[in-house]
Coordinates of C-alpha atoms in Angstrom, one line a residue:
Chain A
M1 CA 46.4 52.0 -30.0
S2 CA 49.8 50.9 -28.8
L3 CA 51.2 47.3 -28.7
V4 CA 53.8 46.2 -26.2
V5 CA 55.9 43.3 -27.7
V6 CA 58.2 41.1 -25.3
G7 CA 60.4 38.7 -26.6
S8 CA 64.1 37.7 -27.8
V9 CA 65.7 39.5 -30.5
A10 CA 68.6 37.3 -31.4
F11 CA 70.8 35.4 -34.2
D12 CA 69.8 32.2 -35.5
A13 CA 71.4 29.8 -37.6
I14 CA 69.7 27.6 -40.2
E15 CA 69.9 24.7 -42.0
T16 CA 66.6 23.8 -44.7
P17 CA 66.8 21.5 -47.4
F18 CA 66.9 25.0 -49.7
G19 CA 70.1 26.6 -48.0
K20 CA 72.1 27.3 -45.0
I21 CA 73.2 30.8 -43.3
D22 CA 75.7 31.0 -40.4
K23 CA 74.1 33.7 -38.7
V24 CA 70.6 36.2 -39.5
I25 CA 68.8 37.9 -37.3
G26 CA 66.2 36.1 -35.6
G27 CA 63.8 36.2 -32.5
A28 CA 60.4 36.0 -31.3
A29 CA 60.0 39.4 -30.4
T30 CA 61.9 40.4 -33.8
F31 CA 59.5 38.6 -36.1
I32 CA 56.4 39.8 -34.2
S33 CA 57.5 43.6 -33.8
L34 CA 58.0 43.5 -37.6
A35 CA 55.0 41.8 -38.5
A36 CA 52.9 44.6 -36.2
S37 CA 54.5 47.5 -37.5
Y38 CA 52.1 47.3 -40.7
F39 CA 49.5 47.3 -38.8
V40 CA 50.2 49.8 -35.5
K41 CA 52.2 52.3 -34.3
P42 CA 54.1 52.5 -32.0
V43 CA 55.0 48.9 -31.4
Q44 CA 56.9 49.0 -28.3
L45 CA 59.4 46.1 -28.3
V46 CA 61.1 45.1 -25.0
A47 CA 64.0 42.7 -25.3
V48 CA 67.7 42.1 -24.4
I49 CA 70.5 42.3 -27.4
G50 CA 74.4 42.0 -26.8
R51 CA 77.1 43.6 -27.9
D52 CA 77.4 41.8 -30.9
F53 CA 73.9 43.1 -31.9
P54 CA 74.1 45.0 -35.3
E55 CA 72.7 48.8 -34.8
E56 CA 71.7 48.6 -38.0
T57 CA 68.8 46.2 -37.4
I58 CA 68.2 48.3 -34.6
N59 CA 67.4 51.3 -37.3
D60 CA 65.3 49.1 -39.2
F61 CA 63.3 48.3 -36.4
I62 CA 63.2 52.3 -35.6
S63 CA 62.2 53.1 -39.4
R64 CA 59.4 50.3 -38.9
G65 CA 57.9 52.7 -36.1
I66 CA 59.1 50.5 -33.6
D67 CA 59.6 52.1 -30.1
V68 CA 63.3 50.8 -29.2
S69 CA 63.4 52.3 -25.3
G70 CA 62.5 49.0 -24.2
L71 CA 65.6 47.3 -26.0
E72 CA 68.7 46.8 -23.7
R73 CA 71.5 46.3 -24.0
D74 CA 74.1 44.2 -22.3
L75 CA 77.6 44.7 -23.5
N76 CA 79.4 42.3 -21.4
Q77 CA 77.5 39.1 -23.3
D78 CA 76.3 38.1 -27.0
S79 CA 73.0 37.9 -28.1
F80 CA 70.9 34.7 -27.6
F81 CA 71.6 32.3 -30.2
W82 CA 69.7 29.8 -31.8
S83 CA 71.1 27.1 -34.6
G84 CA 68.6 24.5 -36.1
K85 CA 68.0 22.2 -38.9
Y86 CA 65.0 21.6 -41.2
R87 CA 64.1 18.1 -42.2
A88 CA 63.0 17.6 -45.5
D89 CA 59.4 18.1 -44.4
M90 CA 60.0 21.5 -43.4
N91 CA 57.5 20.7 -40.5
T92 CA 60.0 19.5 -38.2
R93 CA 63.2 21.0 -36.8
D94 CA 66.1 19.8 -34.7
T95 CA 67.7 22.0 -32.3
I96 CA 71.7 21.9 -33.1
E97 CA 72.4 24.5 -30.0
T98 CA 71.5 27.0 -27.8
R99 CA 73.6 29.8 -26.3
L100 CA 71.4 31.7 -24.0
N101 CA 73.7 34.4 -23.3
V102 CA 72.0 37.7 -22.4
L103 CA 68.9 36.0 -22.3
A104 CA 70.3 33.6 -19.2
D105 CA 69.3 36.3 -16.4
F106 CA 67.2 38.7 -18.6
K107 CA 64.9 40.5 -16.2
P108 CA 62.7 42.9 -18.4
V109 CA 62.0 46.5 -17.2
L110 CA 59.3 48.4 -19.0
P111 CA 59.8 51.7 -19.7
R112 CA 57.1 54.0 -18.0
S113 CA 55.6 55.0 -21.3
Y114 CA 54.8 51.1 -21.9
R115 CA 53.2 50.3 -19.2
D116 CA 49.4 51.7 -19.7
A117 CA 49.5 50.0 -23.1
E118 CA 46.4 48.2 -23.5
Y119 CA 47.7 45.6 -26.4
L120 CA 50.1 43.4 -24.8
M121 CA 51.7 40.6 -26.7
L122 CA 54.4 38.2 -24.6
G123 CA 56.4 36.1 -27.1
N124 CA 57.8 32.8 -26.3
L125 CA 60.2 33.3 -22.9
T126 CA 60.5 31.6 -19.7
P127 CA 56.8 31.7 -18.2
D128 CA 58.2 33.7 -15.0
I129 CA 59.5 36.6 -17.5
Q130 CA 56.4 36.4 -19.0
K131 CA 54.4 36.9 -15.5
S132 CA 56.9 40.0 -14.5
V133 CA 55.9 41.6 -17.7
I134 CA 52.2 41.6 -16.8
D135 CA 53.0 42.5 -13.4
Q136 CA 54.7 45.4 -14.5
M137 CA 51.2 47.1 -16.3
V138 CA 49.7 49.9 -14.5
R139 CA 46.4 48.5 -15.3
K140 CA 44.7 45.8 -17.1
P141 CA 45.2 45.7 -21.2
K142 CA 42.7 45.4 -22.9
F143 CA 43.8 42.1 -24.5
V144 CA 47.2 40.2 -23.8
A145 CA 48.5 37.6 -25.9
L146 CA 50.6 34.6 -24.6
D147 CA 53.0 32.2 -27.1
T148 CA 54.8 29.5 -25.3
M149 CA 56.2 26.0 -26.4
N150 CA 56.9 22.6 -25.4
F151 CA 59.7 23.3 -23.3
W152 CA 57.6 25.3 -20.6
M153 CA 55.1 22.6 -20.5
N154 CA 57.2 20.1 -18.2
P155 CA 58.4 20.9 -14.4
P156 CA 59.4 23.4 -13.0
F157 CA 58.1 25.9 -15.6
V158 CA 54.5 24.2 -16.5
D159 CA 53.1 25.5 -13.1
Q160 CA 53.9 29.4 -13.6
L161 CA 52.7 28.9 -17.4
I162 CA 49.2 27.5 -16.2
E163 CA 49.0 30.2 -13.7
N164 CA 49.7 32.5 -16.2
L165 CA 46.7 31.5 -18.3
E166 CA 44.4 32.8 -16.1
L167 CA 45.9 36.7 -16.9
I168 CA 45.7 36.1 -20.7
D169 CA 42.6 36.9 -23.2
L170 CA 44.9 34.4 -26.1
L171 CA 46.8 31.7 -26.1
T172 CA 49.0 30.6 -29.3
I173 CA 50.6 27.5 -29.8
N174 CA 50.5 24.7 -31.9
D175 CA 49.0 21.4 -32.2
E176 CA 51.7 19.5 -30.8
E177 CA 51.9 21.8 -27.8
A178 CA 47.7 21.7 -27.4
R179 CA 48.0 18.3 -26.9
L180 CA 50.7 18.1 -24.5
I181 CA 49.6 20.8 -22.4
S182 CA 45.8 19.6 -22.3
G183 CA 46.6 15.9 -22.1
E184 CA 44.3 15.0 -25.0
Y185 CA 44.6 14.2 -28.5
S186 CA 41.5 15.4 -29.9
L187 CA 42.2 19.2 -30.7
V188 CA 38.2 20.1 -29.7
K189 CA 38.5 18.2 -26.2
A190 CA 42.3 20.3 -26.0
A191 CA 40.6 23.5 -26.6
K192 CA 38.1 23.1 -24.3
K193 CA 40.4 22.0 -21.2
I194 CA 42.8 25.1 -22.4
L195 CA 39.7 27.4 -22.5
E196 CA 38.4 26.5 -19.1
K197 CA 42.1 27.7 -17.7
G198 CA 41.6 31.6 -18.3
P199 CA 41.8 32.5 -22.0
R200 CA 38.9 33.7 -23.9
F201 CA 40.6 32.9 -27.2
L202 CA 42.8 30.1 -28.6
V203 CA 44.7 30.0 -31.8
I204 CA 46.2 26.3 -32.6
K205 CA 49.0 26.6 -35.2
K206 CA 49.1 24.1 -37.4
G207 CA 51.8 25.3 -40.4
E208 CA 50.9 24.2 -43.8
H209 CA 47.7 23.1 -42.4
G210 CA 46.6 26.5 -41.3
A211 CA 45.4 27.6 -38.0
L212 CA 42.4 27.3 -35.4
L213 CA 40.7 29.6 -33.7
F214 CA 38.7 28.6 -30.6
H215 CA 36.3 30.8 -28.5
E216 CA 33.4 29.5 -26.1
N217 CA 31.8 26.8 -28.4
K218 CA 33.1 28.3 -31.5
I219 CA 35.8 27.1 -34.2
F220 CA 37.3 29.2 -37.0
V221 CA 39.6 27.2 -39.4
A222 CA 41.7 29.3 -41.2
P223 CA 43.7 28.2 -44.3
A224 CA 47.5 28.4 -44.7
L225 CA 48.5 29.8 -48.0
P226 CA 49.8 26.6 -49.9
L227 CA 53.3 27.9 -51.1
E228 CA 55.7 26.1 -54.0
E229 CA 58.5 26.6 -51.6
V230 CA 58.6 27.1 -48.3
F231 CA 62.3 28.8 -47.9
D232 CA 62.7 29.1 -44.3
P233 CA 60.0 28.9 -41.5
T234 CA 61.7 30.5 -38.7
G235 CA 59.7 32.9 -37.0
A236 CA 56.3 32.1 -39.2
G237 CA 54.6 31.4 -35.8
D238 CA 55.9 34.7 -34.0
T239 CA 54.9 36.9 -37.7
F240 CA 51.8 35.2 -37.6
A241 CA 51.0 36.3 -34.2
G242 CA 52.5 39.9 -35.0
G243 CA 50.5 40.0 -37.9
L244 CA 46.9 39.1 -35.6
M245 CA 47.7 41.5 -32.9
G246 CA 49.2 44.4 -34.8
Y247 CA 45.8 44.0 -36.8
L248 CA 43.5 44.1 -33.7
A249 CA 45.1 46.8 -31.6
R250 CA 44.9 48.5 -35.3
T251 CA 41.1 47.7 -35.0
E252 CA 40.3 47.8 -31.3
N253 CA 37.7 45.1 -32.0
I254 CA 37.5 42.2 -29.4
T255 CA 35.4 39.8 -30.8
F256 CA 35.1 36.4 -32.6
D257 CA 34.2 37.8 -35.9
N258 CA 37.1 40.6 -35.7
L259 CA 39.5 37.8 -34.7
K260 CA 39.0 35.9 -37.0
N261 CA 40.0 38.5 -39.4
A262 CA 43.2 39.2 -37.3
V263 CA 43.8 35.4 -37.6
I264 CA 43.6 35.7 -41.6
Y265 CA 46.1 38.8 -41.6
G266 CA 48.4 36.6 -39.5
T267 CA 48.3 34.0 -41.9
T268 CA 49.1 36.5 -44.2
M269 CA 52.1 37.8 -42.7
A270 CA 53.4 34.6 -42.0
S271 CA 53.0 33.4 -45.5
F272 CA 55.7 36.3 -46.8
C273 CA 57.9 35.3 -44.0
V274 CA 58.8 31.7 -44.8
E275 CA 59.9 33.1 -48.3
K276 CA 63.5 34.4 -47.4
F277 CA 65.7 33.5 -44.4
G278 CA 65.6 35.2 -40.7
P279 CA 62.9 38.7 -41.2
Q280 CA 64.4 40.0 -44.2
R281 CA 61.0 39.4 -46.3
L282 CA 59.3 41.8 -43.4
L283 CA 61.6 44.5 -44.3
E284 CA 60.3 44.6 -47.8
L285 CA 56.4 44.2 -47.6
T286 CA 54.2 47.4 -48.1
V287 CA 50.4 47.5 -47.4
D288 CA 49.5 47.1 -51.0
K289 CA 51.5 43.6 -50.9
I290 CA 49.6 42.7 -48.0
R291 CA 46.2 43.6 -49.1
L292 CA 46.8 41.6 -52.0
R293 CA 48.2 38.4 -50.1
Y294 CA 45.4 38.9 -47.9
D295 CA 42.9 38.6 -51.3
A296 CA 44.5 35.2 -51.9
I297 CA 44.5 34.0 -48.9
A298 CA 40.7 34.8 -48.7
A299 CA 39.8 33.5 -51.9
L300 CA 41.2 30.4 -51.2
S301 CA 38.2 29.0 -48.9
S302 CA 35.7 31.1 -50.5
Y303 CA 32.9 29.5 -51.9
E304 CA 29.0 30.1 -52.6
R305 CA 26.9 28.2 -50.0
A306 CA 24.6 25.8 -52.1
L307 CA 21.7 23.9 -50.7
F308 CA 21.1 20.5 -52.7
Chain B
M1 CA 21.6 11.8 -63.5
S2 CA 23.2 8.1 -63.0
L3 CA 26.3 8.0 -61.5
V4 CA 28.3 4.1 -61.7
V5 CA 30.5 3.1 -59.0
V6 CA 32.9 0.4 -59.4
G7 CA 35.3 -1.2 -56.0
S8 CA 35.4 -3.3 -53.2
V9 CA 32.4 -4.4 -51.4
A10 CA 33.9 -6.0 -48.5
F11 CA 34.3 -7.1 -44.8
D12 CA 37.1 -5.5 -42.3
A13 CA 38.1 -6.0 -39.2
I14 CA 39.2 -3.1 -37.2
E15 CA 41.0 -1.9 -33.9
T16 CA 41.1 2.1 -33.2
P17 CA 41.9 3.5 -29.6
F18 CA 38.1 3.5 -29.0
G19 CA 37.2 -0.1 -29.5
K20 CA 37.4 -3.0 -31.8
I21 CA 35.1 -5.1 -34.4
D22 CA 36.4 -8.5 -35.9
K23 CA 33.9 -8.4 -38.5
V24 CA 31.9 -5.0 -40.2
I25 CA 31.0 -4.3 -43.7
G26 CA 33.8 -2.3 -45.5
G27 CA 34.7 -1.9 -48.9
A28 CA 35.4 1.6 -51.3
A29 CA 32.6 1.3 -53.2
T30 CA 30.0 0.4 -50.1
F31 CA 31.3 4.0 -48.4
I32 CA 30.8 5.5 -52.0
S33 CA 27.6 4.1 -53.0
L34 CA 25.9 4.7 -49.7
A35 CA 27.4 8.5 -49.3
A36 CA 26.1 9.4 -53.1
S37 CA 22.9 7.5 -52.5
Y38 CA 21.8 11.0 -50.6
F39 CA 22.3 13.1 -53.7
V40 CA 21.5 10.9 -56.8
K41 CA 19.5 7.9 -57.9
P42 CA 20.1 5.4 -59.3
V43 CA 23.9 5.0 -58.1
Q44 CA 24.5 1.9 -59.8
L45 CA 27.3 -0.3 -58.0
V46 CA 29.7 -2.5 -59.6
A47 CA 31.7 -5.1 -57.3
V48 CA 31.9 -8.8 -56.4
I49 CA 30.6 -10.2 -53.3
G50 CA 31.6 -13.8 -52.0
R51 CA 29.5 -16.7 -50.8
D52 CA 29.7 -14.9 -47.2
F53 CA 28.4 -11.4 -47.7
P54 CA 25.2 -10.9 -45.6
E55 CA 22.1 -10.8 -48.2
E56 CA 20.6 -7.9 -45.4
T57 CA 23.3 -5.4 -46.3
I58 CA 22.3 -5.7 -50.5
N59 CA 18.5 -5.1 -49.2
D60 CA 20.4 -1.9 -47.3
F61 CA 22.3 -0.9 -50.8
I62 CA 18.3 -1.2 -52.4
S63 CA 16.7 0.8 -50.2
R64 CA 19.1 3.3 -50.4
G65 CA 18.2 3.1 -54.0
I66 CA 21.3 1.4 -55.0
D67 CA 21.2 -0.5 -58.4
V68 CA 22.9 -4.0 -57.6
S69 CA 22.5 -5.1 -61.1
G70 CA 26.3 -5.1 -61.6
L71 CA 26.9 -7.0 -57.9
E72 CA 28.4 -10.3 -58.9
R73 CA 28.5 -13.0 -56.3
D74 CA 31.2 -15.3 -56.6
L75 CA 29.7 -18.8 -54.6
N76 CA 33.5 -20.4 -54.6
Q77 CA 35.0 -18.0 -52.3
D78 CA 34.8 -15.8 -49.5
S79 CA 34.4 -11.7 -49.7
F80 CA 37.3 -9.5 -49.7
F81 CA 38.6 -8.9 -46.2
W82 CA 40.9 -6.3 -44.9
S83 CA 42.1 -6.0 -41.3
G84 CA 44.3 -3.3 -39.8
K85 CA 45.0 -1.4 -36.7
Y86 CA 44.8 2.5 -36.0
R87 CA 47.7 4.0 -34.1
A88 CA 46.6 6.9 -31.4
D89 CA 46.7 9.5 -33.5
M90 CA 44.1 7.9 -35.7
N91 CA 46.1 9.7 -39.1
T92 CA 48.1 6.2 -39.2
R93 CA 47.2 2.8 -39.5
D94 CA 48.8 -0.5 -39.9
T95 CA 47.9 -3.4 -42.1
I96 CA 47.5 -6.7 -40.4
E97 CA 46.0 -9.1 -42.7
T98 CA 44.7 -8.6 -46.1
R99 CA 42.6 -11.4 -48.0
L100 CA 42.3 -10.9 -51.5
N101 CA 39.7 -13.9 -51.9
V102 CA 36.8 -13.1 -54.6
L103 CA 39.1 -9.8 -55.8
A104 CA 41.9 -12.0 -56.9
D105 CA 40.4 -12.7 -60.2
F106 CA 37.6 -9.9 -60.2
K107 CA 37.2 -9.1 -64.0
P108 CA 34.0 -6.4 -63.5
V109 CA 31.3 -6.7 -66.4
L110 CA 29.0 -3.7 -66.5
P111 CA 25.6 -4.1 -67.1
R112 CA 24.3 -3.0 -70.2
S113 CA 22.1 0.0 -68.7
Y114 CA 25.1 1.4 -66.8
R115 CA 27.1 1.4 -70.0
D116 CA 26.0 5.0 -71.2
A117 CA 26.5 6.7 -67.6
E118 CA 27.7 10.3 -67.2
Y119 CA 29.2 9.9 -64.0
L120 CA 31.6 7.2 -62.9
M121 CA 33.5 6.8 -59.9
L122 CA 36.1 4.5 -60.1
G123 CA 37.4 3.3 -56.3
N124 CA 40.9 2.0 -55.4
L125 CA 41.4 -0.9 -57.3
T126 CA 44.2 -2.2 -59.4
P127 CA 44.6 0.2 -62.3
D128 CA 44.3 -2.2 -65.1
I129 CA 40.8 -3.2 -63.2
Q130 CA 39.9 0.7 -63.7
K131 CA 41.4 0.6 -67.0
S132 CA 38.7 -2.2 -68.3
V133 CA 35.6 -0.2 -66.4
I134 CA 36.5 2.9 -68.8
D135 CA 36.7 0.5 -72.0
Q136 CA 33.2 -0.8 -71.0
M137 CA 31.8 2.6 -71.3
V138 CA 29.7 2.9 -74.7
R139 CA 30.7 6.9 -74.7
K140 CA 32.5 8.9 -73.0
P141 CA 31.3 10.0 -69.3
K142 CA 31.1 13.8 -68.4
F143 CA 32.6 13.3 -65.0
V144 CA 34.9 10.1 -64.5
A145 CA 37.1 10.2 -60.9
L146 CA 39.2 7.7 -60.1
D147 CA 40.8 7.1 -56.5
T148 CA 43.9 5.1 -55.8
M149 CA 46.5 4.4 -53.3
N150 CA 50.4 4.2 -52.8
F151 CA 50.4 0.3 -53.2
W152 CA 50.0 1.2 -57.1
M153 CA 52.0 3.7 -57.7
N154 CA 55.0 1.6 -57.6
P155 CA 55.6 -0.8 -60.5
P156 CA 54.3 -3.2 -62.0
F157 CA 51.1 -1.1 -61.2
V158 CA 52.2 2.5 -62.1
D159 CA 52.5 2.8 -65.8
Q160 CA 48.8 1.7 -66.2
L161 CA 47.8 4.4 -63.3
I162 CA 50.2 6.8 -64.9
E163 CA 48.1 6.1 -68.3
N164 CA 44.8 6.1 -66.7
L165 CA 45.3 9.9 -65.5
E166 CA 45.0 10.7 -69.3
L167 CA 41.1 9.3 -69.4
I168 CA 40.2 11.0 -66.0
D169 CA 38.7 14.3 -65.2
L170 CA 39.2 14.0 -61.3
L171 CA 42.0 12.4 -59.4
T172 CA 41.5 11.6 -55.6
I173 CA 44.5 11.0 -53.7
N174 CA 46.1 12.0 -50.1
D175 CA 49.1 14.1 -49.4
E176 CA 51.6 11.1 -48.9
E177 CA 50.2 10.0 -52.1
A178 CA 50.4 13.1 -54.0
R179 CA 54.0 13.2 -52.8
L180 CA 55.0 9.8 -53.9
I181 CA 53.3 9.8 -57.4
S182 CA 54.9 13.5 -58.6
G183 CA 58.0 13.0 -56.5
E184 CA 57.7 16.4 -55.3
Y185 CA 57.6 17.6 -51.5
S186 CA 55.3 20.9 -52.2
L187 CA 52.0 20.1 -52.5
V188 CA 51.7 23.0 -55.1
K189 CA 54.5 21.5 -57.3
A190 CA 52.9 17.8 -56.8
A191 CA 49.5 19.1 -58.4
K192 CA 50.8 20.8 -61.2
K193 CA 52.7 17.3 -61.7
I194 CA 49.7 15.4 -61.7
L195 CA 47.6 17.8 -63.5
E196 CA 49.9 18.0 -66.6
K197 CA 49.4 14.0 -66.9
G198 CA 45.6 14.5 -67.8
P199 CA 43.2 14.9 -65.2
R200 CA 41.5 18.5 -64.7
F201 CA 40.8 18.5 -61.1
L202 CA 42.9 17.1 -58.7
V203 CA 41.7 16.8 -54.6
I204 CA 44.3 16.2 -51.9
K205 CA 42.6 14.4 -49.1
K206 CA 44.3 15.5 -45.7
G207 CA 42.0 13.5 -43.0
E208 CA 41.5 16.3 -40.0
H209 CA 43.4 19.0 -41.9
G210 CA 40.7 19.3 -44.7
A211 CA 41.3 19.1 -48.6
L212 CA 42.9 20.8 -51.4
L213 CA 41.1 21.2 -54.8
F214 CA 43.3 21.9 -57.8
H215 CA 42.2 23.2 -61.0
E216 CA 44.6 24.8 -63.7
N217 CA 46.4 27.3 -61.3
K218 CA 43.7 27.9 -58.8
I219 CA 43.5 26.3 -55.2
F220 CA 40.3 25.5 -52.9
V221 CA 41.1 25.0 -49.1
A222 CA 37.9 22.8 -47.5
P223 CA 38.3 22.6 -44.0
A224 CA 37.5 19.3 -42.1
L225 CA 35.0 19.4 -39.1
P226 CA 37.1 19.3 -36.0
L227 CA 35.7 16.6 -34.2
E228 CA 35.7 15.5 -30.4
E229 CA 35.8 11.9 -31.1
V230 CA 37.2 10.2 -34.4
F231 CA 35.5 6.6 -33.8
D232 CA 36.5 5.2 -37.0
P233 CA 38.2 6.7 -39.8
T234 CA 38.3 3.7 -42.1
G235 CA 36.3 4.5 -45.3
A236 CA 36.1 8.3 -44.5
G237 CA 38.2 9.1 -48.0
D238 CA 35.8 6.7 -50.0
T239 CA 32.9 8.7 -48.2
F240 CA 34.1 12.1 -49.3
A241 CA 34.5 10.8 -53.0
G242 CA 31.2 9.6 -52.9
G243 CA 29.7 12.8 -51.5
L244 CA 31.3 14.7 -54.2
M245 CA 30.8 12.7 -56.6
G246 CA 27.1 12.6 -55.6
Y247 CA 26.6 16.2 -55.2
L248 CA 27.9 16.5 -58.9
A249 CA 26.2 14.1 -60.7
R250 CA 23.0 15.5 -59.0
T251 CA 23.9 19.2 -60.4
E252 CA 25.9 18.6 -63.3
N253 CA 27.7 21.6 -63.1
I254 CA 31.4 21.1 -63.7
T255 CA 33.3 24.0 -63.0
F256 CA 35.6 24.6 -60.2
D257 CA 33.1 26.8 -58.3
N258 CA 30.6 24.2 -58.0
L259 CA 33.7 21.0 -57.4
K260 CA 34.1 23.4 -54.5
N261 CA 30.9 22.6 -53.1
A262 CA 31.0 19.0 -54.2
V263 CA 34.2 19.0 -51.9
I264 CA 32.3 20.7 -48.8
Y265 CA 29.4 17.9 -49.4
G266 CA 32.3 15.1 -49.7
T267 CA 33.8 16.6 -46.4
T268 CA 30.0 16.7 -45.0
M269 CA 29.7 12.7 -45.7
A270 CA 33.1 12.2 -44.4
S271 CA 32.6 13.8 -41.2
F272 CA 29.3 11.3 -40.8
C273 CA 31.6 8.4 -41.4
V274 CA 34.0 8.6 -38.8
E275 CA 31.1 8.6 -35.9
K276 CA 30.9 4.7 -35.9
F277 CA 32.1 1.5 -37.2
G278 CA 32.1 0.8 -40.8
P279 CA 29.1 2.1 -42.8
Q280 CA 26.7 2.5 -40.1
R281 CA 26.4 6.2 -39.8
L282 CA 25.6 6.3 -43.5
L283 CA 22.2 4.0 -43.0
E284 CA 21.0 6.5 -40.7
L285 CA 20.9 9.5 -42.5
T286 CA 18.6 12.2 -43.6
V287 CA 18.6 14.7 -46.1
D288 CA 17.9 17.5 -43.5
K289 CA 20.9 15.8 -41.0
I290 CA 23.4 16.4 -44.5
R291 CA 22.2 20.3 -44.6
L292 CA 22.8 21.0 -41.0
R293 CA 26.4 19.6 -41.3
Y294 CA 27.2 21.1 -44.1
D295 CA 25.8 24.6 -42.8
A296 CA 28.1 23.8 -39.5
I297 CA 31.2 23.0 -42.1
A298 CA 30.1 25.9 -44.1
A299 CA 30.4 28.5 -40.7
L300 CA 34.1 26.9 -40.0
S301 CA 35.6 29.1 -42.7
S302 CA 33.6 31.9 -43.1
Y303 CA 34.1 35.5 -42.2
E304 CA 33.3 39.1 -43.7
R305 CA 36.8 40.3 -45.3
A306 CA 37.8 43.3 -43.7
L307 CA 40.6 45.5 -45.6
F308 CA 42.7 47.6 -42.9

């Protein structure tokens, strides 16, 4: 079943305690699409790039089975650019520079062939752009997921974001964002408030501490793979969402039990992403490598229950 | 099989965002013993209290099947006293005051009936006191666990602490402490370095993010129970260790697989501890309540593996 992915396709400059790179492919939709492409075809990409974006990467997308007919190129501007520096803990990062460039007036137009997709992943963008994409679908998709960030949780953007929550099935945010949008410190209370606003499912991403999936009154706790070295965490959250949505679109089973596995496949893909700068690692995978990693992650939290 | 528990039995004054209490029973050995008492009898307590410690609490210990023949009372001084205040996140706390009192020159003497115990839990105390307890055992116990804190990871204490690691089977510390003692930020690297120094097992406690169990090249990730309200986290780490060691002493099975369940029982007991001030909640439990909570925690991380 096809999956539409909307978001940025861009350049990043990244500094981590392990190295520095001045220009590497980045963008939420890049990571989401590549991760999802191992599970489902076609992934139908919607994004805007500038005159500076390499044809080679577009060919990478195509060879991964990603439909790029919704990838618009604006020849008058450069691509979106973000530069950031990670602190020693690798969990906190400071933005050094953001150049919106082509994103400043991005108004995505979905190709006709995308508009009846059953799975839709809205990567981090302004809430009004996310809304405009939902509006272009000719029928309500089976499952809509939305990723966002703290920046949109303040006026004047937050009202549209809250409105969007009524239209989606899954929200993916991190713990800090869950606290910010709900006004609750306890993640259990935060999740209740967020689920009341519309989405049936909520995933709270906690980086090295794993992820929490909330649905009705149920909670699933997914471990992260403890790693010797996190080389570059950029895109890990998007890769997680891509693996999750790819698995869901492939299996077409919208139940809490299946969402658990989707979260584990998201975790699996994210564990690869952080091993190299940019999306490099996501271009080198095979189904076998993914299955082996999935097994390693499953082993982490498995045990035989024993009553005493 | 009997379990010897050494540590402080004391008073705390605690302020959390949810309330304040000027004087409540505290101390590592209090939480460890009470938690372990639901799994194994006798728990053989070694500690020193002052003239101010209530007879009522000693009776609570006795009615929980705790052997208090190693509980010494010093009639010339008051009990150890700690006061602290938790920040809004409930994960960070500031010490307001520490009065060592009876702990200043505590030299534990193990009753003869304790000295051939097969399970020994060394609660947080100065490393030289912990060593003196190990020395008093007439034969090497089957399993020795040691809990400690950042304060002892600096000169002049750290050398004795490192020496103790050769004599124990399990070290329990939190993530910050694991990083401090190993000099490694990655917990996987930190664990390797720590295991090389002696203990066969390492548990890294991460509070609301659960716990990691390391053994050889294997890792087990235990979830914490997501709670609506953490009323008072004081003693949660000790309660965790008590549940873990109680379960281990009961089942007498020192394997990675059984340690996994011990960690889950530790998690189970800790989830009760934080519901009320002090050890109150640990006095109200039943085996049935513990089993139900264990099931709830097991459900959190369980899923059926699905290949794609």
